[in-house]
mmCIF file of N, CA and C in Angstrom:
data_model
loop_
_atom_site.group_PDB
_atom_site.id
_atom_site.type_symbol
_atom_site.label_atom_id
_atom_site.label_comp_id
_atom_site.label_asym_id
_atom_site.label_seq_id
_atom_site.Cartn_x
_atom_site.Cartn_y
_atom_site.Cartn_z
ATOM 1 N N VAL J 625 1.621 12.560 -5.910
ATOM 2 C CA VAL J 625 0.530 13.493 -5.686
ATOM 3 C C VAL J 625 0.321 13.625 -4.182
ATOM 4 N N LEU J 626 0.302 14.870 -3.678
ATOM 5 C CA LEU J 626 0.006 15.160 -2.281
ATOM 6 C C LEU J 626 -1.244 16.017 -2.221
ATOM 7 N N ILE J 627 -2.119 15.712 -1.263
ATOM 8 C CA ILE J 627 -3.369 16.455 -1.107
ATOM 9 C C ILE J 627 -3.472 16.885 0.344
ATOM 10 N N HIS J 628 -3.618 18.197 0.572
ATOM 11 C CA HIS J 628 -3.689 18.749 1.919
ATOM 12 C C HIS J 628 -4.948 19.587 2.072
ATOM 13 N N SER J 629 -5.553 19.490 3.246
ATOM 14 C CA SER J 629 -6.722 20.298 3.574
ATOM 15 C C SER J 629 -6.298 21.736 3.847
ATOM 16 N N GLN J 630 -7.136 22.688 3.434
ATOM 17 C CA GLN J 630 -6.957 24.116 3.727
ATOM 18 C C GLN J 630 -8.302 24.669 4.167
ATOM 19 N N GLN J 631 -8.291 25.818 4.831
ATOM 20 C CA GLN J 631 -9.547 26.482 5.205
ATOM 21 C C GLN J 631 -10.362 26.729 3.939
ATOM 22 N N GLY J 632 -11.538 26.110 3.848
ATOM 23 C CA GLY J 632 -12.429 26.321 2.716
ATOM 24 C C GLY J 632 -12.068 25.568 1.453
ATOM 25 N N GLY J 633 -11.072 24.668 1.500
ATOM 26 C CA GLY J 633 -10.710 23.951 0.288
ATOM 27 C C GLY J 633 -9.561 22.993 0.493
ATOM 28 N N ALA J 634 -8.796 22.768 -0.580
ATOM 29 C CA ALA J 634 -7.685 21.826 -0.532
ATOM 30 C C ALA J 634 -6.562 22.315 -1.432
ATOM 31 N N LEU J 635 -5.341 21.875 -1.112
ATOM 32 C CA LEU J 635 -4.167 22.143 -1.932
ATOM 33 C C LEU J 635 -3.713 20.815 -2.518
ATOM 34 N N VAL J 636 -3.559 20.769 -3.838
ATOM 35 C CA VAL J 636 -3.106 19.563 -4.526
ATOM 36 C C VAL J 636 -1.737 19.856 -5.122
ATOM 37 N N SER J 637 -0.742 19.031 -4.768
ATOM 38 C CA SER J 637 0.613 19.144 -5.318
ATOM 39 C C SER J 637 0.883 17.922 -6.177
ATOM 40 N N ILE J 638 1.216 18.169 -7.417
ATOM 41 C CA ILE J 638 1.513 17.090 -8.354
ATOM 42 C C ILE J 638 2.979 17.199 -8.753
ATOM 43 N N TYR J 639 3.737 16.132 -8.520
ATOM 44 C CA TYR J 639 5.127 16.054 -8.950
ATOM 45 C C TYR J 639 5.153 15.269 -10.257
ATOM 46 N N ALA J 640 5.360 15.967 -11.352
ATOM 47 C CA ALA J 640 5.275 15.345 -12.672
ATOM 48 C C ALA J 640 6.666 15.103 -13.249
ATOM 49 N N VAL J 641 6.838 13.948 -13.884
ATOM 50 C CA VAL J 641 8.076 13.628 -14.580
ATOM 51 C C VAL J 641 8.072 14.271 -15.961
ATOM 52 N N GLU J 642 6.893 14.350 -16.557
ATOM 53 C CA GLU J 642 6.757 14.964 -17.875
ATOM 54 C C GLU J 642 5.477 15.791 -17.912
ATOM 55 N N GLU J 643 5.360 16.641 -18.904
ATOM 56 C CA GLU J 643 4.159 17.476 -18.998
ATOM 57 C C GLU J 643 2.962 16.636 -19.401
ATOM 58 N N GLY J 644 1.778 17.118 -19.010
ATOM 59 C CA GLY J 644 0.558 16.399 -19.351
ATOM 60 C C GLY J 644 -0.637 16.971 -18.618
ATOM 61 N N GLU J 645 -1.774 16.326 -18.770
ATOM 62 C CA GLU J 645 -3.021 16.783 -18.162
ATOM 63 C C GLU J 645 -3.432 15.868 -17.018
ATOM 64 N N TYR J 646 -3.934 16.475 -15.960
ATOM 65 C CA TYR J 646 -4.495 15.760 -14.818
ATOM 66 C C TYR J 646 -5.905 16.272 -14.573
ATOM 67 N N LYS J 647 -6.790 15.380 -14.201
ATOM 68 C CA LYS J 647 -8.141 15.772 -13.804
ATOM 69 C C LYS J 647 -8.192 15.754 -12.284
ATOM 70 N N ILE J 648 -8.733 16.818 -11.688
ATOM 71 C CA ILE J 648 -8.868 16.941 -10.247
ATOM 72 C C ILE J 648 -10.350 17.098 -9.934
ATOM 73 N N GLU J 649 -10.859 16.245 -9.027
ATOM 74 C CA GLU J 649 -12.277 16.283 -8.661
ATOM 75 C C GLU J 649 -12.420 16.361 -7.145
ATOM 76 N N LEU J 650 -13.408 17.113 -6.693
ATOM 77 C CA LEU J 650 -13.779 17.192 -5.288
ATOM 78 C C LEU J 650 -15.209 16.675 -5.179
ATOM 79 N N CYS J 651 -15.404 15.637 -4.337
ATOM 80 C CA CYS J 651 -16.717 15.008 -4.189
ATOM 81 C C CYS J 651 -17.104 14.956 -2.719
ATOM 82 N N ASP J 652 -18.415 14.892 -2.466
ATOM 83 C CA ASP J 652 -18.865 14.651 -1.095
ATOM 84 C C ASP J 652 -18.838 13.141 -0.847
ATOM 85 N N LEU J 653 -19.163 12.721 0.372
ATOM 86 C CA LEU J 653 -19.087 11.297 0.704
ATOM 87 C C LEU J 653 -20.155 10.455 0.020
ATOM 88 N N LEU J 654 -21.157 11.099 -0.565
ATOM 89 C CA LEU J 654 -22.164 10.377 -1.340
ATOM 90 C C LEU J 654 -21.739 10.196 -2.796
ATOM 91 N N GLY J 655 -20.568 10.756 -3.143
ATOM 92 C CA GLY J 655 -20.045 10.623 -4.495
ATOM 93 C C GLY J 655 -20.462 11.712 -5.455
ATOM 94 N N ARG J 656 -21.196 12.713 -4.963
ATOM 95 C CA ARG J 656 -21.615 13.824 -5.837
ATOM 96 C C ARG J 656 -20.419 14.715 -6.138
ATOM 97 N N ASN J 657 -20.225 15.001 -7.410
ATOM 98 C CA ASN J 657 -19.106 15.829 -7.834
ATOM 99 C C ASN J 657 -19.415 17.298 -7.544
ATOM 100 N N LEU J 658 -18.575 17.942 -6.719
ATOM 101 C CA LEU J 658 -18.767 19.342 -6.360
ATOM 102 C C LEU J 658 -17.892 20.278 -7.186
ATOM 103 N N LEU J 659 -16.777 19.747 -7.672
ATOM 104 C CA LEU J 659 -15.839 20.553 -8.448
ATOM 105 C C LEU J 659 -15.027 19.614 -9.316
ATOM 106 N N SER J 660 -14.828 19.987 -10.567
ATOM 107 C CA SER J 660 -14.017 19.196 -11.479
ATOM 108 C C SER J 660 -13.219 20.163 -12.346
ATOM 109 N N GLN J 661 -11.919 19.929 -12.412
ATOM 110 C CA GLN J 661 -11.103 20.794 -13.267
ATOM 111 C C GLN J 661 -9.989 19.997 -13.918
ATOM 112 N N LEU J 662 -9.655 20.376 -15.132
ATOM 113 C CA LEU J 662 -8.561 19.770 -15.869
ATOM 114 C C LEU J 662 -7.368 20.710 -15.750
ATOM 115 N N GLN J 663 -6.224 20.176 -15.316
ATOM 116 C CA GLN J 663 -5.032 20.999 -15.115
ATOM 117 C C GLN J 663 -3.892 20.476 -15.977
ATOM 118 N N TYR J 664 -3.197 21.384 -16.627
ATOM 119 C CA TYR J 664 -2.017 21.038 -17.412
ATOM 120 C C TYR J 664 -0.801 21.215 -16.515
ATOM 121 N N VAL J 665 0.066 20.200 -16.431
ATOM 122 C CA VAL J 665 1.240 20.266 -15.566
ATOM 123 C C VAL J 665 2.527 20.267 -16.382
ATOM 124 N N GLN J 666 3.548 20.879 -15.802
ATOM 125 C CA GLN J 666 4.904 20.895 -16.342
ATOM 126 C C GLN J 666 5.748 19.923 -15.528
ATOM 127 N N PRO J 667 6.898 19.497 -16.025
ATOM 128 C CA PRO J 667 7.781 18.649 -15.224
ATOM 129 C C PRO J 667 8.158 19.357 -13.919
ATOM 130 N N GLY J 668 8.167 18.608 -12.807
ATOM 131 C CA GLY J 668 8.474 19.175 -11.497
ATOM 132 C C GLY J 668 7.220 19.329 -10.662
ATOM 133 N N ARG J 669 7.297 20.251 -9.692
ATOM 134 C CA ARG J 669 6.193 20.447 -8.758
ATOM 135 C C ARG J 669 5.167 21.427 -9.315
ATOM 136 N N ASN J 670 3.891 21.046 -9.219
ATOM 137 C CA ASN J 670 2.780 21.872 -9.663
ATOM 138 C C ASN J 670 1.759 21.925 -8.535
ATOM 139 N N ASN J 671 1.364 23.127 -8.105
ATOM 140 C CA ASN J 671 0.392 23.297 -7.017
ATOM 141 C C ASN J 671 -0.905 23.885 -7.544
ATOM 142 N N PHE J 672 -2.020 23.320 -7.065
ATOM 143 C CA PHE J 672 -3.338 23.800 -7.453
ATOM 144 C C PHE J 672 -4.210 23.899 -6.213
ATOM 145 N N SER J 673 -4.946 25.000 -6.089
ATOM 146 C CA SER J 673 -5.868 25.182 -4.965
ATOM 147 C C SER J 673 -7.287 24.903 -5.417
ATOM 148 N N LEU J 674 -8.030 24.192 -4.571
ATOM 149 C CA LEU J 674 -9.449 23.941 -4.808
ATOM 150 C C LEU J 674 -10.229 24.713 -3.759
ATOM 151 N N HIS J 675 -11.041 25.648 -4.175
ATOM 152 C CA HIS J 675 -11.835 26.450 -3.242
ATOM 153 C C HIS J 675 -13.243 26.651 -3.791
ATOM 154 N N PRO J 676 -14.071 25.603 -3.756
ATOM 155 C CA PRO J 676 -15.451 25.774 -4.201
ATOM 156 C C PRO J 676 -16.229 26.650 -3.234
ATOM 157 N N ASN J 677 -17.286 27.262 -3.701
ATOM 158 C CA ASN J 677 -18.090 28.164 -2.880
ATOM 159 C C ASN J 677 -18.989 27.410 -1.911
ATOM 160 N N ASP J 678 -19.178 27.999 -0.742
ATOM 161 C CA ASP J 678 -20.191 27.567 0.228
ATOM 162 C C ASP J 678 -20.079 26.111 0.678
ATOM 163 N N LEU J 679 -18.877 25.629 0.942
ATOM 164 C CA LEU J 679 -18.726 24.284 1.486
ATOM 165 C C LEU J 679 -19.006 24.290 2.976
ATOM 166 N N SER J 680 -19.698 23.282 3.453
ATOM 167 C CA SER J 680 -19.878 23.078 4.885
ATOM 168 C C SER J 680 -18.645 22.356 5.413
ATOM 169 N N SER J 681 -18.368 22.504 6.703
ATOM 170 C CA SER J 681 -17.285 21.744 7.309
ATOM 171 C C SER J 681 -17.672 20.268 7.271
ATOM 172 N N ALA J 682 -16.846 19.450 6.625
ATOM 173 C CA ALA J 682 -17.159 18.033 6.464
ATOM 174 C C ALA J 682 -15.951 17.305 5.886
ATOM 175 N N ILE J 683 -16.108 16.002 5.732
ATOM 176 C CA ILE J 683 -15.098 15.187 5.054
ATOM 177 C C ILE J 683 -15.469 15.107 3.584
ATOM 178 N N TYR J 684 -14.482 15.301 2.729
ATOM 179 C CA TYR J 684 -14.671 15.269 1.278
ATOM 180 C C TYR J 684 -13.658 14.313 0.659
ATOM 181 N N ILE J 685 -13.903 13.938 -0.578
ATOM 182 C CA ILE J 685 -13.005 13.067 -1.326
ATOM 183 C C ILE J 685 -12.393 13.877 -2.461
ATOM 184 N N VAL J 686 -11.057 13.823 -2.555
ATOM 185 C CA VAL J 686 -10.348 14.469 -3.654
ATOM 186 C C VAL J 686 -9.743 13.371 -4.523
ATOM 187 N N LYS J 687 -10.017 13.435 -5.824
ATOM 188 C CA LYS J 687 -9.484 12.471 -6.783
ATOM 189 C C LYS J 687 -8.587 13.224 -7.762
ATOM 190 N N VAL J 688 -7.406 12.675 -8.010
ATOM 191 C CA VAL J 688 -6.470 13.250 -8.974
ATOM 192 C C VAL J 688 -6.015 12.110 -9.877
ATOM 193 N N TYR J 689 -6.204 12.261 -11.183
ATOM 194 C CA TYR J 689 -5.817 11.171 -12.072
ATOM 195 C C TYR J 689 -5.467 11.663 -13.467
ATOM 196 N N ASN J 690 -4.709 10.820 -14.165
ATOM 197 C CA ASN J 690 -4.411 11.011 -15.575
ATOM 198 C C ASN J 690 -4.444 9.632 -16.231
ATOM 199 N N LYS J 691 -3.849 9.489 -17.394
ATOM 200 C CA LYS J 691 -3.909 8.215 -18.115
ATOM 201 C C LYS J 691 -3.145 7.100 -17.407
ATOM 202 N N THR J 692 -2.127 7.460 -16.601
ATOM 203 C CA THR J 692 -1.264 6.428 -16.020
ATOM 204 C C THR J 692 -1.312 6.324 -14.497
ATOM 205 N N SER J 693 -1.912 7.291 -13.806
ATOM 206 C CA SER J 693 -1.927 7.225 -12.344
ATOM 207 C C SER J 693 -3.255 7.730 -11.790
ATOM 208 N N ASN J 694 -3.535 7.317 -10.544
ATOM 209 C CA ASN J 694 -4.797 7.659 -9.911
ATOM 210 C C ASN J 694 -4.563 7.762 -8.403
ATOM 211 N N THR J 695 -4.974 8.883 -7.785
ATOM 212 C CA THR J 695 -4.862 9.065 -6.344
ATOM 213 C C THR J 695 -6.202 9.548 -5.806
ATOM 214 N N THR J 696 -6.646 8.954 -4.708
ATOM 215 C CA THR J 696 -7.887 9.352 -4.047
ATOM 216 C C THR J 696 -7.596 9.501 -2.564
ATOM 217 N N LYS J 697 -8.090 10.598 -1.971
ATOM 218 C CA LYS J 697 -7.848 10.829 -0.552
ATOM 219 C C LYS J 697 -9.063 11.495 0.079
ATOM 220 N N LYS J 698 -9.409 11.054 1.298
ATOM 221 C CA LYS J 698 -10.445 11.723 2.081
ATOM 222 C C LYS J 698 -9.777 12.804 2.916
ATOM 223 N N ILE J 699 -10.370 14.004 2.924
ATOM 224 C CA ILE J 699 -9.831 15.102 3.721
ATOM 225 C C ILE J 699 -10.965 15.833 4.436
ATOM 226 N N PHE J 700 -10.635 16.439 5.552
ATOM 227 C CA PHE J 700 -11.584 17.280 6.264
ATOM 228 C C PHE J 700 -11.348 18.720 5.822
ATOM 229 N N ILE J 701 -12.410 19.371 5.379
ATOM 230 C CA ILE J 701 -12.331 20.773 4.982
ATOM 231 C C ILE J 701 -13.196 21.580 5.932
ATOM 232 N N ARG J 702 -12.579 22.592 6.549
ATOM 233 C CA ARG J 702 -13.300 23.491 7.452
ATOM 234 C C ARG J 702 -13.869 24.647 6.640
ATOM 235 N N SER J 703 -15.141 24.909 6.822
ATOM 236 C CA SER J 703 -15.832 25.966 6.094
ATOM 237 C C SER J 703 -15.275 27.339 6.436
ATOM 238 N N THR J 704 -15.259 28.218 5.463
ATOM 239 C CA THR J 704 -14.884 29.619 5.698
ATOM 240 C C THR J 704 -16.067 30.406 6.227
ATOM 241 N N LEU J 705 -17.258 29.812 6.216
ATOM 242 C CA LEU J 705 -18.468 30.498 6.651
ATOM 243 C C LEU J 705 -18.696 30.427 8.154
ATOM 244 N N GLU J 706 -17.960 29.556 8.849
ATOM 245 C CA GLU J 706 -18.168 29.371 10.291
ATOM 246 C C GLU J 706 -17.272 30.284 11.104
#
């Protein structure tokens, strides 16, 4: 799983060996969930964009997990409003 910051959001790349479901969450540093989505992946590379509305420029936490793996990363997201 790779997580990259983008203007106003994040790009999540999941390299899957087999098909299945992953949960992707975007949280602030206080742990409040700002966005949560369930994504179905196919074998190989799968890209998903996270672009919640009205984010301030700040550091956020992105969590990506399924039944067998878990990835958490802090990223800086620059607001599209500035």
